[in-house]
Each structure stands twice: as structure tokens, then as C-alpha cells.
Amino acid sequence: MMMKLPTQFQDHRHVWVYIELEESQVNPVSIELLGEGRKLADKLGAQLAGVVMGPPKGGGGGPALEEAFAYGADLVYLVESQLLTNYRNEPYTKALTDLVTIHKPEILLLGATTLGRDLAGSVATSLKTGLTADCTELNIDSDGSLAATRPTFGGSLLCTIYTLNSRPQMATVRPRVMSMPERQTKPVGRIIRHELTMVEEEIATKVIGFLADNRSDRPDLAKADVVVGCGLGIGAAINLKHVGALARTIGGEMGCTRPLVQKGWASSFRQIGQTGVTIRPKLYIAAGISGAVQHRVGAEGADLIIAINNDPHAPIFDFAHVGVVADAHRLLPALTKAFSRLMPFRERQLCELRVKAYE
């Protein structure tokens, strides 16, 4: 049975999710948070609200409103202003802080993106409330408090953090940590508009131009359907070619653990884990990976995890769906050959060319 909240918190109600816009499109992490926020709101017997901020007309506000309701929001708070055309900390912080001060949510969730981390930190500071960053699990405790779980001590432990003496309870969640909810066809519901009381002269930062990220050659592990990851168990840097060959053979991307990045064997954008990329592929082959908490929280959302490790007691076998006790650097080439034989002749020829190009 849920306990009664302290008197000073009883006027704080409902769960809010900040809907982050990226080039007028809703960032997928916001949709994931709407799904999680819906669960929390239902447990509290509260409403789920989305918060949309941006420029008036054509800035993504319309589509964002539709998406918020389609993924579970009961209402949306909307702030439109030319000052919100591009993200700048000052106007966005003031808009969200003012909204929270007036309407008093109990829980406020944001994505742990570059924008979300910046905004969450400044809003929490302005409101003098707590903020739990990079959460891997959110729940409601028996007393009605938000139980926010995240890795700590370098990823070796999981801890659950409570904000006991202030409201709202704030948390950020990294992309792909939570599952994507189902989209429902729903009409746009109740919208509460808020006016940003600020002028350009009060803002110290100015946007003078935009440079697109041209690093299109980098793999997007977060969106990959198939990932082959490797750890120190592959033995040596030269054995990375076997990991890459298997990944290319089955149409996937290659990832790695933090120690490989620290040794300089692989680039940081291939790192899977709490301090790297969170993945949710249909298939994840983990080769020579022990399965420490830091890596587990970044990979356990995969639909199917096949672990290869020569240590039968490796922690990764605790959450893998299929475990193979073997030397990864010996098994990977055999798997690559086996998968190649199963492919049609033409596809196999193309695959062999891709593997040779990688080597």
C-alpha cells in the first residue's frame, strides 16, 4: 500500500516528460521516456504530461504534440517563442523552470542527450532539487517516491537514488535504455500554453551559425539491428579483424568494451556501455566480454544475446540468452565461414569482398 506523501509535497502531482526536438523532429529518447512515464503515472494514479518548447509555427511543435499524445500523454505544456528557435541554455531553462514552479509536477524526466543533460542540470540547480543522471531503471517505491537506479563506482555497482527533501524528482535516461512504446492513434488532447517572459537582451549566448556533423562514416551502434562486440578476451588487437569480419558477414556493426578503447585498440564511438553507447539490437554477439555492470546496462536490452567466453563463470552468462564456452578469437573465424556458406552465391561474393576490404 502506498504511503501518504509529506505535507509539503502534496501539491506536487503528475509526471512530466520533456519532449526534445532535434531539427524539428522528436528525439526518439523522448518517446521512450513517454512510455516509461506512462507506467510511473499509472502507478501514482497521476497524469502524464509532455513539455514541448520551440519556435512558433513550423518549428516542430505540431508534430511533437501529435507524437506526445500518440505515445501516452494526457496533456501537453507548450511554450512557443522566437527565443527558442535554437537551443540555448538560458531561455530553455527559464521556460521549463517557470512551468515547473507554476504547475508543480512530482516527477520530471529528460533524455540524457547533450541537450538534455545541459538543460536538466541547470533546471535542477535553479529549482534546488535533486537530479539522478543516466538512469537504467525507474520505479515508484512503496511511499510514492521515484526510485531511480543507475550504475556507480565506475559501473561496478547499481544503486537506487531517492530525492527525499525536494520536488520535483528529476532523472535523465540515456537513449535506447528504455523500450520503445507502441504508437496509438489518438487525437490531440488538452494543451496548456505558457508564455516565455524573456527578451533577447537578457540572453548572453547567440547562435551565429550551424555546422552539420560530417562524420557520416561512423557507425550508429544505437540503431544497429545486429552488433558483434568484443572485450579483452579476444587476446590481442590483431584479432579485431575477426570481430569485424563476422559483423560484416551478418550485416552488423562492430562494438567493444571500455578497456579496448583505453588500450587504443578501438575508437571510442564503438564503445558499448554506461560510458559509451546503449544498444538494443535484435542480435548481440558478445565475444570475450566478461559482462561487468558497466557493459551490461548498455547491452542487456538486446532481443537475443549470444555470449562467447572461455570462463564458464563470467558474469555475462548471467544475462545472455545463449552461452558458448570457447576462445572467442578461435570461434569467430569459424562462425564467419559458417555464416558465409549459408548465404546465396551472389550475396556470399559481395560479403567476401566486404570482409577483404575490412582486413
PDB file of C-alpha atoms in Angstrom, residues 4-212:
ATOM      1  CA  LYS A   4       0.898   9.314   2.126  1.00  0.00           C
ATOM      2  CA  LEU A   5       3.328  11.955   0.893  1.00  0.00           C
ATOM      3  CA  PRO A   6       4.716  14.572   3.293  1.00  0.00           C
ATOM      4  CA  THR A   7       2.509  17.662   3.556  1.00  0.00           C
ATOM      5  CA  GLN A   8       4.951  19.941   1.700  1.00  0.00           C
ATOM      6  CA  PHE A   9       4.863  17.639  -1.341  1.00  0.00           C
ATOM      7  CA  GLN A  10       1.125  17.040  -1.610  1.00  0.00           C
ATOM      8  CA  ASP A  11       0.589  19.882  -4.078  1.00  0.00           C
ATOM      9  CA  HIS A  12       3.127  18.311  -6.455  1.00  0.00           C
ATOM     10  CA  ARG A  13       1.327  15.983  -8.838  1.00  0.00           C
ATOM     11  CA  HIS A  14       1.797  14.229 -12.137  1.00  0.00           C
ATOM     12  CA  VAL A  15       4.684  13.001 -14.246  1.00  0.00           C
ATOM     13  CA  TRP A  16       6.294  15.205 -16.898  1.00  0.00           C
ATOM     14  CA  VAL A  17       8.480  14.265 -19.859  1.00  0.00           C
ATOM     15  CA  TYR A  18      10.458  16.922 -21.696  1.00  0.00           C
ATOM     16  CA  ILE A  19       9.948  16.369 -25.450  1.00  0.00           C
ATOM     17  CA  GLU A  20      13.270  17.126 -27.070  1.00  0.00           C
ATOM     18  CA  LEU A  21      13.210  18.406 -30.651  1.00  0.00           C
ATOM     19  CA  GLU A  22      16.113  17.808 -32.987  1.00  0.00           C
ATOM     20  CA  GLU A  23      15.795  19.685 -36.286  1.00  0.00           C
ATOM     21  CA  SER A  24      12.019  19.863 -35.726  1.00  0.00           C
ATOM     22  CA  GLN A  25      11.818  16.089 -35.132  1.00  0.00           C
ATOM     23  CA  VAL A  26      11.093  14.427 -31.810  1.00  0.00           C
ATOM     24  CA  ASN A  27      14.201  12.751 -30.430  1.00  0.00           C
ATOM     25  CA  PRO A  28      13.431   9.004 -30.013  1.00  0.00           C
ATOM     26  CA  VAL A  29      14.588   9.085 -26.381  1.00  0.00           C
ATOM     27  CA  SER A  30      11.621  11.344 -25.584  1.00  0.00           C
ATOM     28  CA  ILE A  31       9.248   8.714 -26.948  1.00  0.00           C
ATOM     29  CA  GLU A  32      10.978   6.036 -24.872  1.00  0.00           C
ATOM     30  CA  LEU A  33      10.530   8.262 -21.809  1.00  0.00           C
ATOM     31  CA  LEU A  34       6.835   8.775 -22.564  1.00  0.00           C
ATOM     32  CA  GLY A  35       6.410   5.008 -22.406  1.00  0.00           C
ATOM     33  CA  GLU A  36       8.252   4.844 -19.094  1.00  0.00           C
ATOM     34  CA  GLY A  37       6.474   7.938 -17.788  1.00  0.00           C
ATOM     35  CA  ARG A  38       3.119   6.340 -18.575  1.00  0.00           C
ATOM     36  CA  LYS A  39       3.987   3.400 -16.295  1.00  0.00           C
ATOM     37  CA  LEU A  40       5.062   5.712 -13.466  1.00  0.00           C
ATOM     38  CA  ALA A  41       1.954   7.889 -13.800  1.00  0.00           C
ATOM     39  CA  ASP A  42      -0.329   4.844 -13.708  1.00  0.00           C
ATOM     40  CA  LYS A  43       1.344   3.597 -10.525  1.00  0.00           C
ATOM     41  CA  LEU A  44       0.859   7.018  -8.912  1.00  0.00           C
ATOM     42  CA  GLY A  45      -2.686   7.452 -10.184  1.00  0.00           C
ATOM     43  CA  ALA A  46      -1.469  10.657 -11.838  1.00  0.00           C
ATOM     44  CA  GLN A  47      -1.465  12.197 -15.299  1.00  0.00           C
ATOM     45  CA  LEU A  48       1.369  12.062 -17.812  1.00  0.00           C
ATOM     46  CA  ALA A  49       2.267  15.404 -19.391  1.00  0.00           C
ATOM     47  CA  GLY A  50       4.637  16.246 -22.196  1.00  0.00           C
ATOM     48  CA  VAL A  51       6.548  19.537 -22.334  1.00  0.00           C
ATOM     49  CA  VAL A  52       7.159  20.959 -25.811  1.00  0.00           C
ATOM     50  CA  MET A  53       9.282  24.074 -26.333  1.00  0.00           C
ATOM     51  CA  GLY A  54      10.310  25.680 -29.595  1.00  0.00           C
ATOM     52  CA  PRO A  55       9.681  28.489 -32.098  1.00  0.00           C
ATOM     53  CA  PRO A  56       6.135  29.361 -33.195  1.00  0.00           C
ATOM     54  CA  LYS A  57       4.834  27.700 -36.388  1.00  0.00           C
ATOM     55  CA  GLY A  58       6.960  25.287 -38.360  1.00  0.00           C
ATOM     56  CA  GLY A  59       9.370  24.542 -35.533  1.00  0.00           C
ATOM     57  CA  GLY A  60       8.173  21.010 -34.946  1.00  0.00           C
ATOM     58  CA  GLY A  61       5.605  21.927 -32.292  1.00  0.00           C
ATOM     59  CA  GLY A  62       2.664  20.494 -34.233  1.00  0.00           C
ATOM     60  CA  PRO A  63       4.199  17.061 -34.935  1.00  0.00           C
ATOM     61  CA  ALA A  64       5.618  16.968 -31.402  1.00  0.00           C
ATOM     62  CA  LEU A  65       2.154  17.497 -29.924  1.00  0.00           C
ATOM     63  CA  GLU A  66       0.752  14.658 -32.032  1.00  0.00           C
ATOM     64  CA  GLU A  67       3.586  12.331 -31.012  1.00  0.00           C
ATOM     65  CA  ALA A  68       3.223  13.166 -27.317  1.00  0.00           C
ATOM     66  CA  PHE A  69      -0.453  12.186 -27.282  1.00  0.00           C
ATOM     67  CA  ALA A  70       0.113   9.164 -29.529  1.00  0.00           C
ATOM     68  CA  TYR A  71       2.626   7.778 -27.042  1.00  0.00           C
ATOM     69  CA  GLY A  72       0.571   8.216 -23.903  1.00  0.00           C
ATOM     70  CA  ALA A  73       0.480  11.864 -22.768  1.00  0.00           C
ATOM     71  CA  ASP A  74      -2.757  13.087 -21.164  1.00  0.00           C
ATOM     72  CA  LEU A  75      -1.872  16.741 -21.743  1.00  0.00           C
ATOM     73  CA  VAL A  76       0.960  18.855 -23.115  1.00  0.00           C
ATOM     74  CA  TYR A  77       2.500  22.084 -21.874  1.00  0.00           C
ATOM     75  CA  LEU A  78       3.501  24.200 -24.868  1.00  0.00           C
ATOM     76  CA  VAL A  79       5.959  27.115 -24.871  1.00  0.00           C
ATOM     77  CA  GLU A  80       6.469  28.873 -28.213  1.00  0.00           C
ATOM     78  CA  SER A  81       8.839  31.791 -28.717  1.00  0.00           C
ATOM     79  CA  GLN A  82      11.342  33.019 -31.283  1.00  0.00           C
ATOM     80  CA  LEU A  83      13.901  32.874 -28.472  1.00  0.00           C
ATOM     81  CA  LEU A  84      13.506  29.088 -28.536  1.00  0.00           C
ATOM     82  CA  THR A  85      14.322  28.719 -32.245  1.00  0.00           C
ATOM     83  CA  ASN A  86      17.719  27.224 -31.412  1.00  0.00           C
ATOM     84  CA  TYR A  87      18.658  25.594 -28.146  1.00  0.00           C
ATOM     85  CA  ARG A  88      20.279  27.999 -25.718  1.00  0.00           C
ATOM     86  CA  ASN A  89      20.513  27.202 -22.048  1.00  0.00           C
ATOM     87  CA  GLU A  90      19.141  30.455 -20.635  1.00  0.00           C
ATOM     88  CA  PRO A  91      15.737  30.713 -22.374  1.00  0.00           C
ATOM     89  CA  TYR A  92      15.087  26.965 -22.216  1.00  0.00           C
ATOM     90  CA  THR A  93      15.989  26.844 -18.534  1.00  0.00           C
ATOM     91  CA  LYS A  94      13.757  29.794 -17.712  1.00  0.00           C
ATOM     92  CA  ALA A  95      10.823  28.401 -19.693  1.00  0.00           C
ATOM     93  CA  LEU A  96      10.993  24.968 -18.043  1.00  0.00           C
ATOM     94  CA  THR A  97      11.755  26.336 -14.576  1.00  0.00           C
ATOM     95  CA  ASP A  98       8.782  28.720 -14.743  1.00  0.00           C
ATOM     96  CA  LEU A  99       6.488  25.900 -15.889  1.00  0.00           C
ATOM     97  CA  VAL A 100       7.577  23.663 -13.015  1.00  0.00           C
ATOM     98  CA  THR A 101       7.216  26.478 -10.462  1.00  0.00           C
ATOM     99  CA  ILE A 102       3.662  27.229 -11.590  1.00  0.00           C
ATOM    100  CA  HIS A 103       2.276  23.742 -12.231  1.00  0.00           C
ATOM    101  CA  LYS A 104       4.317  21.690  -9.704  1.00  0.00           C
ATOM    102  CA  PRO A 105       4.982  18.252 -11.222  1.00  0.00           C
ATOM    103  CA  GLU A 106       6.039  15.419  -8.968  1.00  0.00           C
ATOM    104  CA  ILE A 107       8.458  13.842 -11.466  1.00  0.00           C
ATOM    105  CA  LEU A 108      10.328  15.405 -14.395  1.00  0.00           C
ATOM    106  CA  LEU A 109      12.156  13.173 -16.901  1.00  0.00           C
ATOM    107  CA  LEU A 110      14.581  14.220 -19.648  1.00  0.00           C
ATOM    108  CA  GLY A 111      16.729  12.327 -22.135  1.00  0.00           C
ATOM    109  CA  ALA A 112      20.420  12.087 -21.298  1.00  0.00           C
ATOM    110  CA  THR A 113      21.418  13.628 -24.618  1.00  0.00           C
ATOM    111  CA  THR A 114      23.855  16.514 -25.000  1.00  0.00           C
ATOM    112  CA  LEU A 115      20.922  18.936 -24.867  1.00  0.00           C
ATOM    113  CA  GLY A 116      19.022  17.072 -22.157  1.00  0.00           C
ATOM    114  CA  ARG A 117      21.995  16.824 -19.804  1.00  0.00           C
ATOM    115  CA  ASP A 118      22.701  20.522 -20.134  1.00  0.00           C
ATOM    116  CA  LEU A 119      19.071  21.508 -19.564  1.00  0.00           C
ATOM    117  CA  ALA A 120      18.430  19.048 -16.726  1.00  0.00           C
ATOM    118  CA  GLY A 121      21.437  20.208 -14.735  1.00  0.00           C
ATOM    119  CA  SER A 122      20.599  23.890 -14.968  1.00  0.00           C
ATOM    120  CA  VAL A 123      16.876  23.349 -14.219  1.00  0.00           C
ATOM    121  CA  ALA A 124      17.653  21.190 -11.176  1.00  0.00           C
ATOM    122  CA  THR A 125      20.085  23.844  -9.923  1.00  0.00           C
ATOM    123  CA  SER A 126      17.553  26.643 -10.444  1.00  0.00           C
ATOM    124  CA  LEU A 127      14.845  24.685  -8.615  1.00  0.00           C
ATOM    125  CA  LYS A 128      17.253  23.471  -5.898  1.00  0.00           C
ATOM    126  CA  THR A 129      16.130  19.892  -6.351  1.00  0.00           C
ATOM    127  CA  GLY A 130      17.878  16.570  -6.888  1.00  0.00           C
ATOM    128  CA  LEU A 131      18.800  15.035 -10.223  1.00  0.00           C
ATOM    129  CA  THR A 132      19.722  11.404 -10.888  1.00  0.00           C
ATOM    130  CA  ALA A 133      21.599  11.127 -14.182  1.00  0.00           C
ATOM    131  CA  ASP A 134      21.918   8.260 -16.661  1.00  0.00           C
ATOM    132  CA  CYS A 135      19.301   6.024 -15.058  1.00  0.00           C
ATOM    133  CA  THR A 136      18.844   2.431 -16.199  1.00  0.00           C
ATOM    134  CA  GLU A 137      15.603   1.791 -14.303  1.00  0.00           C
ATOM    135  CA  LEU A 138      12.774   3.915 -12.906  1.00  0.00           C
ATOM    136  CA  ASN A 139      10.129   2.766 -10.446  1.00  0.00           C
ATOM    137  CA  ILE A 140       7.744   4.008  -7.763  1.00  0.00           C
ATOM    138  CA  ASP A 141       8.571   2.955  -4.191  1.00  0.00           C
ATOM    139  CA  SER A 142       6.002   1.995  -1.551  1.00  0.00           C
ATOM    140  CA  ASP A 143       5.953   5.571  -0.199  1.00  0.00           C
ATOM    141  CA  GLY A 144       5.264   7.066  -3.631  1.00  0.00           C
ATOM    142  CA  SER A 145       8.833   8.240  -4.229  1.00  0.00           C
ATOM    143  CA  LEU A 146      10.708   7.860  -7.501  1.00  0.00           C
ATOM    144  CA  ALA A 147      13.291   5.080  -7.239  1.00  0.00           C
ATOM    145  CA  ALA A 148      15.949   5.941  -9.827  1.00  0.00           C
ATOM    146  CA  THR A 149      18.572   3.249 -10.432  1.00  0.00           C
ATOM    147  CA  ARG A 150      21.923   3.905 -12.079  1.00  0.00           C
ATOM    148  CA  PRO A 151      25.445   2.401 -12.177  1.00  0.00           C
ATOM    149  CA  THR A 152      28.062   3.787  -9.803  1.00  0.00           C
ATOM    150  CA  PHE A 153      31.711   3.211  -8.797  1.00  0.00           C
ATOM    151  CA  GLY A 154      32.878   3.029 -12.395  1.00  0.00           C
ATOM    152  CA  GLY A 155      29.985   0.810 -13.415  1.00  0.00           C
ATOM    153  CA  SER A 156      30.779  -1.953 -10.924  1.00  0.00           C
ATOM    154  CA  LEU A 157      27.589  -1.497  -8.861  1.00  0.00           C
ATOM    155  CA  LEU A 158      23.974  -0.438  -9.319  1.00  0.00           C
ATOM    156  CA  CYS A 159      22.498   1.982  -6.808  1.00  0.00           C
ATOM    157  CA  THR A 160      18.959   3.297  -6.326  1.00  0.00           C
ATOM    158  CA  ILE A 161      18.700   7.006  -5.524  1.00  0.00           C
ATOM    159  CA  TYR A 162      15.799   8.900  -3.947  1.00  0.00           C
ATOM    160  CA  THR A 163      15.074  12.625  -3.842  1.00  0.00           C
ATOM    161  CA  LEU A 164      13.553  12.855  -0.371  1.00  0.00           C
ATOM    162  CA  ASN A 165      13.672  16.533   0.539  1.00  0.00           C
ATOM    163  CA  SER A 166      12.703  18.407  -2.618  1.00  0.00           C
ATOM    164  CA  ARG A 167      10.406  18.319  -5.641  1.00  0.00           C
ATOM    165  CA  PRO A 168      10.228  17.682  -8.500  1.00  0.00           C
ATOM    166  CA  GLN A 169      12.128  14.419  -8.565  1.00  0.00           C
ATOM    167  CA  MET A 170      14.300  14.676 -11.678  1.00  0.00           C
ATOM    168  CA  ALA A 171      16.049  11.993 -13.700  1.00  0.00           C
ATOM    169  CA  THR A 172      17.710  11.629 -17.074  1.00  0.00           C
ATOM    170  CA  VAL A 173      17.756   8.410 -19.097  1.00  0.00           C
ATOM    171  CA  ARG A 174      20.084   7.630 -21.967  1.00  0.00           C
ATOM    172  CA  PRO A 175      18.734   6.787 -25.420  1.00  0.00           C
ATOM    173  CA  ARG A 176      17.844   3.122 -26.045  1.00  0.00           C
ATOM    174  CA  VAL A 177      17.864   2.187 -22.359  1.00  0.00           C
ATOM    175  CA  MET A 178      14.055   2.013 -22.199  1.00  0.00           C
ATOM    176  CA  SER A 179      11.970   0.118 -24.725  1.00  0.00           C
ATOM    177  CA  MET A 180      10.002   1.976 -27.387  1.00  0.00           C
ATOM    178  CA  PRO A 181       6.262   2.055 -26.588  1.00  0.00           C
ATOM    179  CA  GLU A 182       3.574   1.261 -29.144  1.00  0.00           C
ATOM    180  CA  ARG A 183       2.122   4.198 -31.020  1.00  0.00           C
ATOM    181  CA  GLN A 184      -1.614   4.682 -30.629  1.00  0.00           C
ATOM    182  CA  THR A 185      -3.828   6.653 -32.995  1.00  0.00           C
ATOM    183  CA  LYS A 186      -5.190   9.363 -30.723  1.00  0.00           C
ATOM    184  CA  PRO A 187      -6.427  12.906 -31.321  1.00  0.00           C
ATOM    185  CA  VAL A 188      -4.500  15.849 -29.921  1.00  0.00           C
ATOM    186  CA  GLY A 189      -5.755  16.409 -26.401  1.00  0.00           C
ATOM    187  CA  ARG A 190      -5.540  19.171 -23.826  1.00  0.00           C
ATOM    188  CA  ILE A 191      -2.805  21.775 -24.431  1.00  0.00           C
ATOM    189  CA  ILE A 192      -1.725  24.334 -21.813  1.00  0.00           C
ATOM    190  CA  ARG A 193       0.167  27.249 -23.315  1.00  0.00           C
ATOM    191  CA  HIS A 194       2.792  29.186 -21.401  1.00  0.00           C
ATOM    192  CA  GLU A 195       4.389  32.484 -22.412  1.00  0.00           C
ATOM    193  CA  LEU A 196       8.148  32.905 -22.059  1.00  0.00           C
ATOM    194  CA  THR A 197       8.704  36.208 -20.246  1.00  0.00           C
ATOM    195  CA  MET A 198      12.176  37.000 -21.550  1.00  0.00           C
ATOM    196  CA  VAL A 199      13.777  39.253 -24.142  1.00  0.00           C
ATOM    197  CA  GLU A 200      16.800  38.711 -26.354  1.00  0.00           C
ATOM    198  CA  GLU A 201      18.882  41.269 -24.455  1.00  0.00           C
ATOM    199  CA  GLU A 202      18.718  39.080 -21.336  1.00  0.00           C
ATOM    200  CA  ILE A 203      20.405  36.156 -23.107  1.00  0.00           C
ATOM    201  CA  ALA A 204      24.185  36.071 -23.092  1.00  0.00           C
ATOM    202  CA  THR A 205      24.607  33.454 -25.817  1.00  0.00           C
ATOM    203  CA  LYS A 206      23.904  33.983 -29.515  1.00  0.00           C
ATOM    204  CA  VAL A 207      23.635  31.470 -32.347  1.00  0.00           C
ATOM    205  CA  ILE A 208      25.693  32.768 -35.263  1.00  0.00           C
ATOM    206  CA  GLY A 209      25.702  29.681 -37.470  1.00  0.00           C
ATOM    207  CA  PHE A 210      25.195  25.941 -37.701  1.00  0.00           C
ATOM    208  CA  LEU A 211      27.772  23.406 -38.841  1.00  0.00           C
ATOM    209  CA  ALA A 212      26.446  19.957 -39.671  1.00  0.00           C
TER     210      ALA A 212
END
